[in-house]
Amino acid sequence: MDTRLQQLTDWVRQFPGFDSASPEPVSGDASFRRYFRVWRETSGQARTPFIVMDAPPEHENCEPFVAIAKHWHQHGIHVPDIAGEDLSQGFLLLEDFGDNLMLGATTADNADTYYQQALDELVRIAQQTAPANYSLPHYDDAMLDREMALFPDWLLEQHLGLNLSNQERALLDTTFSLLKESALTEPEVTVHRDYHSRNLLIRDGQSAPGVIDFQDAVIGPVTYDAVSLLKDCYVRWPEEKIAQWLEHYRVASLNAGLHNADPETFRQWFELMGMQRHLKAAGIFARLAIRDGKTRYLGDIPRTVSYIRDASSRQPAFRHFHEWLCCTVIPAIENTIGPVPIPEKHSS
């Protein structure tokens, strides 16, 4: 028996119009959170859907989500309105943005519109101050180090079974140091930290996507969220499209006063930030499979590593890392998980 679900059902039924609510599973995510849809019954009116978040307090802290959601909502960011909350139990009643994820909704015909809208919303997020009741953490060198360490610890050693030599570890240390140095030189903004096509929802009649999964927001590099979106671990777009959308974001964020970078500098930041993020993501996908039994993320590792391969090939300072990645890591991934894709020429 799912006692958490029964507790959640009892909790939501205390709200007017939810007396007979029966939560229907919507999804889980990479954390311990679960989501359910419930319907509010209003006499003489259509049923209105809401989302209930189940975030067990022993595993998840809802306070950042609530603080950021309320602050961003007040400042016009399209995040769900909070209709009810019980932080002691880890339950939240949220506005329902539907199920039309940007990942599935985007086609070659509408991609420019959706990505430009998402990037414009990203500029608005980047300009936000921290909530008065919650101090956003900084993306500091310790956090960057912890994230990149996920790549050797979980993917290379635990999942692929590679035994790294001292020379290979030194190579990784040098690579991580260069990536960290670049990230810490970027201008700082408010960073969503997981801004991609599975956390953006397309809604009818709205000129901006609905934004979810923002509870891990930090103060960090101006290109971080652009990397998450444009070098998405779940879908890959042609290089010319990525370059076009990145320039859209560069100009919009420049006009918003977030940086003063020219196209070449901004692209360099973006490339190196992408390597850092994809090292982290590849390690997280392996950890989700090994530690949490969520093996569905393993299929995203080859695409994620392909971004690292292609970015490092364009960076002379990472030549030795690139060669090692291609000669040692990618063959191990292809033998264990599947082929690492080459860049698409026209569409994802």
Coordinates of N, CA and C in Angstrom, one line a residue, residues 13-218:
R13 N -7.8 16.7 -0.4 CA -9.2 16.7 -0.2 C -9.7 17.7 0.8
Q14 N -8.8 18.3 1.5 CA -9.3 19.3 2.5 C -9.6 20.7 1.8
F15 N -9.1 20.8 0.6 CA -9.3 22.1 -0.1 C -10.7 22.1 -0.8
P16 N -11.3 23.3 -0.8 CA -12.7 23.4 -1.5 C -12.6 22.9 -2.9
G17 N -13.6 22.1 -3.3 CA -13.7 21.6 -4.6 C -12.9 20.3 -4.9
F18 N -12.1 19.9 -3.9 CA -11.3 18.7 -4.1 C -11.8 17.5 -3.2
D19 N -13.0 17.6 -2.8 CA -13.5 16.7 -1.8 C -13.4 15.2 -2.2
S20 N -13.6 14.9 -3.5 CA -13.5 13.6 -4.0 C -12.3 13.4 -4.9
A21 N -11.3 14.2 -4.8 CA -10.2 14.1 -5.7 C -9.5 12.8 -5.6
S22 N -9.1 12.3 -6.7 CA -8.4 11.0 -6.8 C -7.1 11.2 -7.6
P23 N -6.0 11.4 -7.0 CA -4.7 11.8 -7.7 C -4.4 10.7 -8.8
E24 N -4.1 11.2 -10.0 CA -3.7 10.4 -11.1 C -2.2 10.6 -11.4
P25 N -1.4 9.6 -11.5 CA 0.0 9.8 -11.7 C 0.3 10.5 -13.0
V26 N 1.2 11.5 -12.9 CA 1.6 12.2 -14.1 C 3.1 11.8 -14.4
S27 N 4.0 11.9 -13.5 CA 5.3 11.5 -13.8 C 6.1 11.6 -12.5
G28 N 7.3 11.0 -12.5 CA 8.3 11.2 -11.5 C 9.4 11.9 -12.2
D29 N 10.5 12.2 -11.5 CA 11.7 12.8 -12.2 C 12.9 12.1 -11.7
A30 N 14.0 12.8 -11.9 CA 15.3 12.2 -11.5 C 15.6 12.3 -10.0
S31 N 14.7 12.9 -9.3 CA 14.8 13.0 -7.8 C 13.8 12.0 -7.2
F32 N 13.5 12.3 -5.9 CA 12.5 11.5 -5.2 C 11.1 12.1 -5.4
R33 N 11.0 13.2 -6.1 CA 9.6 13.8 -6.2 C 8.8 13.0 -7.2
R34 N 7.4 13.1 -6.9 CA 6.4 12.5 -7.8 C 5.4 13.6 -8.0
Y35 N 4.7 13.4 -9.1 CA 3.6 14.4 -9.5 C 2.3 13.7 -9.9
F36 N 1.2 14.3 -9.4 CA -0.1 13.7 -9.7 C -1.0 14.8 -10.2
R37 N -2.0 14.4 -11.0 CA -3.0 15.4 -11.4 C -4.3 15.2 -10.6
V38 N -4.9 16.3 -10.2 CA -6.2 16.2 -9.5 C -7.1 17.3 -10.1
W39 N -8.4 17.1 -9.9 CA -9.3 18.0 -10.6 C -10.2 18.7 -9.5
R40 N -10.3 20.0 -9.6 CA -11.2 20.8 -8.8 C -12.6 20.9 -9.4
E41 N -13.6 20.4 -8.6 CA -15.0 20.5 -9.1 C -15.6 21.8 -8.6
T42 N -16.1 22.6 -9.6 CA -16.8 23.8 -9.2 C -18.2 23.8 -9.8
S43 N -19.2 24.0 -9.0 CA -20.6 23.9 -9.5 C -20.8 24.8 -10.7
G44 N -21.4 24.3 -11.7 CA -21.7 25.1 -12.9 C -20.5 25.4 -13.8
Q45 N -19.4 25.0 -13.4 CA -18.2 25.3 -14.2 C -17.4 24.0 -14.6
A46 N -16.5 24.1 -15.6 CA -15.7 23.0 -16.0 C -14.8 22.6 -14.9
R47 N -14.4 21.3 -14.9 CA -13.4 20.8 -14.0 C -12.1 21.5 -14.3
T48 N -11.3 21.9 -13.2 CA -10.0 22.5 -13.4 C -8.9 21.6 -12.9
P49 N -7.9 21.3 -13.8 CA -6.8 20.5 -13.3 C -5.8 21.2 -12.5
F50 N -5.2 20.5 -11.5 CA -4.1 21.0 -10.7 C -3.1 19.9 -10.6
I51 N -1.9 20.2 -10.3 CA -0.8 19.2 -10.0 C -0.5 19.2 -8.5
V52 N -0.4 18.0 -8.0 CA 0.1 17.8 -6.6 C 1.5 17.3 -6.7
M53 N 2.4 17.9 -6.0 CA 3.8 17.5 -5.9 C 4.0 16.7 -4.6
D54 N 4.5 15.5 -4.7 CA 4.9 14.7 -3.5 C 6.4 14.7 -3.4
A55 N 6.9 15.4 -2.4 CA 8.4 15.5 -2.2 C 8.7 15.1 -0.7
P56 N 9.0 13.9 -0.5 CA 9.2 13.4 0.9 C 10.2 14.2 1.6
P57 N 9.9 14.8 2.8 CA 10.8 15.7 3.5 C 12.2 15.1 3.8
E58 N 12.2 13.8 4.0 CA 13.5 13.2 4.4 C 14.5 13.2 3.2
H59 N 13.9 13.4 2.0 CA 14.8 13.4 0.8 C 14.8 14.7 0.0
E60 N 13.7 15.5 0.2 CA 13.6 16.7 -0.6 C 13.2 17.9 0.3
N61 N 13.8 19.0 0.0 CA 13.5 20.2 0.8 C 12.7 21.2 -0.2
C62 N 11.4 21.4 0.2 CA 10.5 22.2 -0.7 C 10.7 23.7 -0.5
E63 N 11.4 24.1 0.5 CA 11.5 25.5 0.8 C 12.1 26.3 -0.4
P64 N 13.2 25.9 -1.0 CA 13.7 26.6 -2.2 C 12.7 26.7 -3.3
F65 N 11.9 25.6 -3.6 CA 10.9 25.6 -4.6 C 9.9 26.7 -4.3
V66 N 9.4 26.7 -3.1 CA 8.3 27.6 -2.8 C 8.8 29.1 -2.8
A67 N 10.0 29.3 -2.3 CA 10.5 30.7 -2.3 C 10.7 31.2 -3.7
I68 N 11.4 30.4 -4.5 CA 11.7 30.8 -5.9 C 10.4 30.9 -6.7
A69 N 9.5 30.0 -6.6 CA 8.2 30.0 -7.3 C 7.4 31.3 -7.1
K70 N 7.3 31.6 -5.8 CA 6.5 32.8 -5.4 C 7.2 34.1 -5.9
H71 N 8.5 34.1 -5.8 CA 9.3 35.3 -6.2 C 9.2 35.5 -7.7
W72 N 9.5 34.4 -8.5 CA 9.5 34.5 -9.9 C 8.1 34.8 -10.5
H73 N 7.1 34.1 -9.9 CA 5.7 34.4 -10.3 C 5.3 35.8 -10.1
Q74 N 5.7 36.4 -9.0 CA 5.4 37.8 -8.8 C 6.1 38.7 -9.8
H75 N 7.2 38.3 -10.4 CA 7.9 39.1 -11.3 C 7.7 38.7 -12.8
G76 N 6.6 38.0 -13.0 CA 6.2 37.7 -14.4 C 6.9 36.5 -15.1
I77 N 7.7 35.7 -14.3 CA 8.2 34.5 -14.9 C 7.1 33.4 -14.9
H78 N 7.0 32.7 -15.9 CA 5.9 31.7 -16.1 C 6.2 30.4 -15.4
V79 N 6.1 30.5 -14.1 CA 6.2 29.3 -13.2 C 4.9 29.0 -12.6
P80 N 4.6 27.8 -12.1 CA 3.3 27.5 -11.6 C 2.9 28.3 -10.3
D81 N 1.7 28.8 -10.3 CA 1.2 29.4 -9.1 C 1.0 28.3 -8.0
I82 N 1.3 28.6 -6.7 CA 1.1 27.7 -5.7 C -0.2 27.9 -5.0
A83 N -1.1 26.9 -5.1 CA -2.5 27.0 -4.6 C -2.6 26.5 -3.1
G84 N -1.6 25.7 -2.7 CA -1.6 25.1 -1.4 C -0.3 24.5 -1.1
E85 N 0.1 24.5 0.2 CA 1.4 23.9 0.6 C 1.4 23.4 2.0
D86 N 2.1 22.3 2.2 CA 2.4 21.8 3.5 C 3.8 21.3 3.5
L87 N 4.7 22.1 3.9 CA 6.1 21.7 3.8 C 6.5 20.7 4.8
S88 N 5.8 20.5 5.9 CA 6.1 19.5 6.9 C 5.9 18.1 6.3
Q89 N 4.9 18.0 5.4 CA 4.6 16.7 4.8 C 5.2 16.6 3.4
G90 N 5.6 17.7 2.8 CA 6.2 17.7 1.5 C 5.2 17.7 0.4
F91 N 4.1 18.3 0.6 CA 3.0 18.4 -0.4 C 2.8 19.8 -0.9
L92 N 2.7 19.9 -2.2 CA 2.3 21.2 -2.8 C 1.2 21.0 -3.8
L93 N 0.3 22.0 -3.9 CA -0.8 22.0 -4.9 C -0.5 23.1 -5.8
L94 N -0.3 22.8 -7.1 CA 0.3 23.7 -8.1 C -0.7 23.9 -9.3
E95 N -0.5 25.1 -9.9 CA -1.1 25.3 -11.2 C -0.7 24.3 -12.2
D96 N -1.6 23.8 -13.0 CA -1.3 22.8 -14.0 C -1.0 23.4 -15.4
F97 N 0.2 23.2 -15.9 CA 0.6 23.7 -17.2 C 0.4 22.7 -18.3
G98 N -0.2 21.5 -18.0 CA -0.5 20.5 -19.0 C 0.7 19.6 -19.2
D99 N 0.7 18.8 -20.3 CA 1.7 17.8 -20.6 C 2.4 18.0 -21.9
N100 N 2.3 19.2 -22.5 CA 2.9 19.4 -23.8 C 4.3 19.9 -23.7
L101 N 5.2 19.0 -23.4 CA 6.6 19.3 -23.2 C 7.2 19.9 -24.5
M102 N 8.1 20.8 -24.4 CA 8.8 21.4 -25.5 C 9.5 20.3 -26.3
L103 N 10.0 19.3 -25.6 CA 10.7 18.2 -26.3 C 9.9 17.5 -27.4
G104 N 8.6 17.3 -27.1 CA 7.7 16.6 -28.0 C 7.0 17.5 -29.0
A105 N 6.9 18.8 -28.6 CA 6.1 19.8 -29.3 C 6.9 20.4 -30.4
T106 N 8.2 20.4 -30.4 CA 9.0 21.2 -31.3 C 9.2 20.4 -32.6
T107 N 9.0 21.1 -33.7 CA 9.3 20.5 -35.0 C 10.2 21.5 -35.8
A108 N 10.7 21.1 -36.9 CA 11.5 22.0 -37.7 C 10.8 23.3 -38.1
D109 N 9.4 23.2 -38.2 CA 8.7 24.4 -38.6 C 8.5 25.4 -37.5
N110 N 8.4 24.9 -36.2 CA 8.1 25.8 -35.1 C 9.3 26.0 -34.2
A111 N 10.4 25.4 -34.5 CA 11.6 25.4 -33.6 C 12.1 26.8 -33.4
D112 N 12.2 27.7 -34.4 CA 12.7 29.0 -34.2 C 11.8 29.8 -33.2
T113 N 10.5 29.7 -33.4 CA 9.6 30.4 -32.5 C 9.7 29.9 -31.1
Y114 N 9.7 28.6 -30.9 CA 9.7 28.1 -29.5 C 11.1 28.4 -28.8
Y115 N 12.2 28.2 -29.5 CA 13.5 28.4 -28.9 C 13.7 29.9 -28.6
Q116 N 13.3 30.8 -29.5 CA 13.4 32.2 -29.2 C 12.6 32.6 -28.0
Q117 N 11.4 32.1 -27.9 CA 10.5 32.4 -26.8 C 11.2 31.9 -25.5
A118 N 11.7 30.7 -25.5 CA 12.4 30.1 -24.4 C 13.6 30.9 -24.0
L119 N 14.4 31.4 -24.9 CA 15.6 32.2 -24.7 C 15.2 33.5 -24.1
D120 N 14.1 34.1 -24.6 CA 13.7 35.4 -24.1 C 13.2 35.2 -22.6
E121 N 12.5 34.1 -22.3 CA 12.1 33.9 -20.9 C 13.4 33.7 -20.1
L122 N 14.4 33.1 -20.6 CA 15.6 32.8 -19.9 C 16.3 34.1 -19.6
V123 N 16.3 35.1 -20.4 CA 16.8 36.4 -20.1 C 16.1 37.0 -18.9
R124 N 14.8 36.9 -18.9 CA 14.0 37.4 -17.7 C 14.4 36.7 -16.4
I125 N 14.6 35.4 -16.5 CA 15.0 34.6 -15.3 C 16.4 35.1 -14.9
A126 N 17.3 35.3 -15.8 CA 18.7 35.7 -15.5 C 18.7 37.1 -14.8
Q127 N 17.7 37.9 -15.0 CA 17.7 39.2 -14.4 C 17.1 39.3 -13.0
Q128 N 16.6 38.1 -12.6 CA 15.9 38.1 -11.3 C 16.9 38.2 -10.1
T129 N 16.5 38.9 -9.1 CA 17.2 39.0 -7.8 C 16.9 37.7 -7.0
A130 N 17.6 37.5 -6.0 CA 17.2 36.3 -5.1 C 16.0 36.7 -4.3
P131 N 15.2 35.7 -4.0 CA 14.0 35.9 -3.1 C 14.5 36.5 -1.8
A132 N 13.6 37.3 -1.2 CA 14.0 38.0 0.1 C 14.2 36.9 1.2
N133 N 13.5 35.8 1.1 CA 13.5 34.8 2.2 C 14.4 33.6 1.8
Y134 N 15.1 33.7 0.7 CA 16.0 32.5 0.4 C 17.2 33.0 -0.4
S135 N 18.4 32.7 0.1 CA 19.6 33.2 -0.6 C 20.0 32.1 -1.6
L136 N 20.1 32.5 -2.9 CA 20.5 31.5 -3.9 C 22.0 31.2 -3.7
P137 N 22.3 29.9 -3.7 CA 23.7 29.5 -3.6 C 24.5 30.0 -4.8
H138 N 25.8 30.1 -4.7 CA 26.7 30.5 -5.8 C 27.3 29.3 -6.4
Y139 N 27.4 29.3 -7.7 CA 28.1 28.3 -8.5 C 29.6 28.5 -8.3
D140 N 30.1 28.1 -7.2 CA 31.5 28.3 -6.9 C 32.4 27.2 -7.3
D141 N 33.7 27.3 -7.1 CA 34.6 26.3 -7.6 C 34.4 24.9 -6.9
A142 N 34.0 24.9 -5.7 CA 33.7 23.6 -5.0 C 32.5 22.9 -5.7
M143 N 31.5 23.6 -6.0 CA 30.3 23.0 -6.7 C 30.7 22.5 -8.1
L144 N 31.5 23.3 -8.8 CA 31.9 22.9 -10.1 C 32.8 21.6 -10.0
D145 N 33.7 21.6 -9.1 CA 34.5 20.4 -8.9 C 33.7 19.1 -8.6
R146 N 32.7 19.3 -7.7 CA 31.9 18.2 -7.3 C 31.1 17.6 -8.5
E147 N 30.6 18.5 -9.3 CA 29.9 18.1 -10.5 C 30.7 17.4 -11.5
M148 N 31.9 17.9 -11.8 CA 32.7 17.2 -12.8 C 33.2 15.9 -12.3
A149 N 33.4 15.8 -11.0 CA 33.9 14.5 -10.5 C 32.9 13.4 -10.7
L150 N 31.7 13.7 -10.9 CA 30.7 12.6 -11.2 C 31.0 11.8 -12.5
F151 N 31.7 12.5 -13.4 CA 32.0 11.8 -14.7 C 33.0 10.6 -14.4
P152 N 34.2 10.8 -13.8 CA 35.0 9.7 -13.6 C 34.5 8.7 -12.5
D153 N 33.8 9.3 -11.5 CA 33.4 8.5 -10.4 C 32.3 7.5 -10.8
W154 N 31.3 8.0 -11.4 CA 30.1 7.2 -11.7 C 30.1 6.6 -13.1
L155 N 30.4 7.4 -14.1 CA 30.4 6.8 -15.5 C 31.6 6.0 -15.8
L156 N 32.8 6.6 -15.7 CA 34.0 5.9 -16.1 C 34.3 4.7 -15.3
E157 N 34.4 4.9 -14.0 CA 34.8 3.8 -13.1 C 33.7 2.8 -12.8
Q158 N 32.5 3.3 -12.3 CA 31.5 2.4 -11.8 C 30.7 1.8 -12.9
H159 N 30.3 2.6 -13.9 CA 29.5 2.0 -15.0 C 30.3 1.4 -16.1
L160 N 31.3 2.0 -16.6 CA 32.1 1.5 -17.7 C 33.2 0.5 -17.2
G161 N 33.5 0.6 -15.9 CA 34.5 -0.3 -15.3 C 36.0 0.0 -15.7
L162 N 36.2 1.3 -16.1 CA 37.6 1.7 -16.4 C 38.4 1.9 -15.2
N163 N 39.7 1.5 -15.2 CA 40.6 1.7 -14.2 C 41.5 2.9 -14.6
L164 N 41.3 4.0 -14.1 CA 42.1 5.2 -14.5 C 43.5 5.2 -14.0
S165 N 44.4 5.4 -14.8 CA 45.8 5.5 -14.4 C 46.1 6.9 -13.8
N166 N 47.2 7.0 -13.1 CA 47.6 8.4 -12.6 C 47.7 9.4 -13.7
Q167 N 48.2 9.0 -14.9 CA 48.3 9.9 -16.0 C 46.9 10.4 -16.5
E168 N 46.0 9.5 -16.5 CA 44.6 9.8 -16.9 C 43.9 10.7 -15.9
R169 N 44.2 10.4 -14.6 CA 43.6 11.3 -13.6 C 44.2 12.7 -13.7
A170 N 45.5 12.8 -14.0 CA 46.1 14.1 -14.1 C 45.5 14.9 -15.3
L171 N 45.3 14.1 -16.4 CA 44.7 14.7 -17.6 C 43.3 15.3 -17.2
L172 N 42.5 14.5 -16.5 CA 41.2 15.0 -16.1 C 41.3 16.2 -15.1
D173 N 42.2 16.2 -14.2 CA 42.4 17.3 -13.3 C 42.7 18.6 -14.1
T174 N 43.6 18.5 -15.1 CA 43.9 19.6 -15.9 C 42.7 20.1 -16.7
T175 N 42.0 19.2 -17.2 CA 40.8 19.6 -18.0 C 39.8 20.2 -17.1
F176 N 39.5 19.7 -15.9 CA 38.5 20.2 -15.0 C 39.0 21.6 -14.6
S177 N 40.3 21.8 -14.3 CA 40.8 23.1 -13.9 C 40.5 24.2 -15.0
L178 N 40.8 23.9 -16.2 CA 40.6 24.8 -17.3 C 39.1 25.2 -17.4
L179 N 38.2 24.2 -17.3 CA 36.8 24.4 -17.5 C 36.3 25.2 -16.3
K180 N 36.8 25.0 -15.1 CA 36.4 25.7 -13.9 C 36.8 27.2 -14.0
E181 N 38.0 27.4 -14.5 CA 38.5 28.7 -14.7 C 37.7 29.5 -15.6
S182 N 37.3 28.9 -16.7 CA 36.4 29.6 -17.7 C 35.1 30.0 -17.1
A183 N 34.4 29.0 -16.4 CA 33.1 29.2 -15.8 C 33.1 30.3 -14.8
L184 N 34.2 30.4 -14.0 CA 34.3 31.4 -12.9 C 34.6 32.8 -13.4
T185 N 35.0 32.9 -14.7 CA 35.3 34.2 -15.3 C 34.1 34.8 -16.0
E186 N 33.0 34.0 -16.2 CA 31.8 34.6 -16.8 C 31.1 35.5 -15.8
P187 N 30.4 36.5 -16.4 CA 29.5 37.3 -15.6 C 28.4 36.4 -14.9
E188 N 28.0 36.8 -13.7 CA 27.1 36.0 -12.9 C 25.6 36.5 -13.1
V189 N 24.7 35.6 -13.2 CA 23.3 35.9 -13.3 C 22.5 34.8 -12.5
T190 N 21.2 35.0 -12.4 CA 20.4 33.9 -11.8 C 20.3 32.8 -12.8
V191 N 20.6 31.6 -12.4 CA 20.6 30.4 -13.2 C 19.6 29.4 -12.8
H192 N 18.7 29.0 -13.7 CA 17.7 28.0 -13.4 C 18.4 26.7 -13.1
R193 N 19.4 26.3 -13.9 CA 20.3 25.1 -13.6 C 19.8 23.8 -14.3
D194 N 18.6 23.8 -14.8 CA 18.1 22.6 -15.5 C 17.1 23.0 -16.6
Y195 N 17.5 24.0 -17.4 CA 16.6 24.7 -18.3 C 16.7 24.0 -19.7
H196 N 15.8 23.0 -19.9 CA 15.9 22.2 -21.1 C 14.5 21.8 -21.5
S197 N 14.4 21.0 -22.6 CA 13.1 20.8 -23.3 C 12.2 19.9 -22.5
R198 N 12.6 19.2 -21.4 CA 11.8 18.4 -20.6 C 11.3 19.2 -19.4
N199 N 11.8 20.4 -19.2 CA 11.3 21.3 -18.1 C 10.6 22.6 -18.6
L200 N 10.3 22.6 -19.9 CA 9.5 23.7 -20.5 C 8.3 23.1 -21.1
L201 N 7.1 23.8 -20.9 CA 5.9 23.3 -21.4 C 5.2 24.4 -22.3
I202 N 4.8 23.9 -23.5 CA 4.2 24.8 -24.5 C 2.7 24.8 -24.1
R203 N 2.1 26.0 -24.0 CA 0.7 26.2 -23.7 C 0.0 27.0 -24.7
D204 N -1.2 26.6 -25.1 CA -2.0 27.3 -26.1 C -2.2 28.8 -25.7
G205 N -1.9 29.7 -26.7 CA -2.2 31.1 -26.4 C -1.2 31.8 -25.6
Q206 N -0.1 31.1 -25.2 CA 1.0 31.8 -24.4 C 2.2 32.0 -25.2
S207 N 2.8 33.2 -25.1 CA 4.0 33.5 -25.9 C 5.3 33.1 -25.1
A208 N 5.2 32.5 -24.0 CA 6.4 32.0 -23.3 C 6.1 30.6 -22.7
P209 N 7.1 29.8 -22.6 CA 6.8 28.4 -22.1 C 6.6 28.5 -20.6
G210 N 5.9 27.5 -20.1 CA 5.8 27.3 -18.7 C 7.1 26.6 -18.2
V211 N 7.6 27.1 -17.1 CA 8.9 26.7 -16.5 C 8.7 25.9 -15.3
I212 N 9.3 24.7 -15.2 CA 9.2 23.9 -14.0 C 10.6 23.5 -13.6
D213 N 10.7 22.8 -12.4 CA 11.9 22.2 -11.9 C 13.1 23.2 -11.7
F214 N 12.7 24.3 -11.1 CA 13.7 25.4 -10.9 C 14.2 25.5 -9.5
Q215 N 13.9 24.5 -8.6 CA 14.2 24.6 -7.2 C 15.7 24.6 -6.9
D216 N 16.6 24.2 -7.9 CA 18.0 24.2 -7.7 C 18.7 25.4 -8.3
A217 N 17.9 26.5 -8.5 CA 18.5 27.7 -9.0 C 19.7 28.2 -8.2
V218 N 20.6 28.8 -8.9 CA 21.8 29.4 -8.2 C 22.2 30.7 -8.9

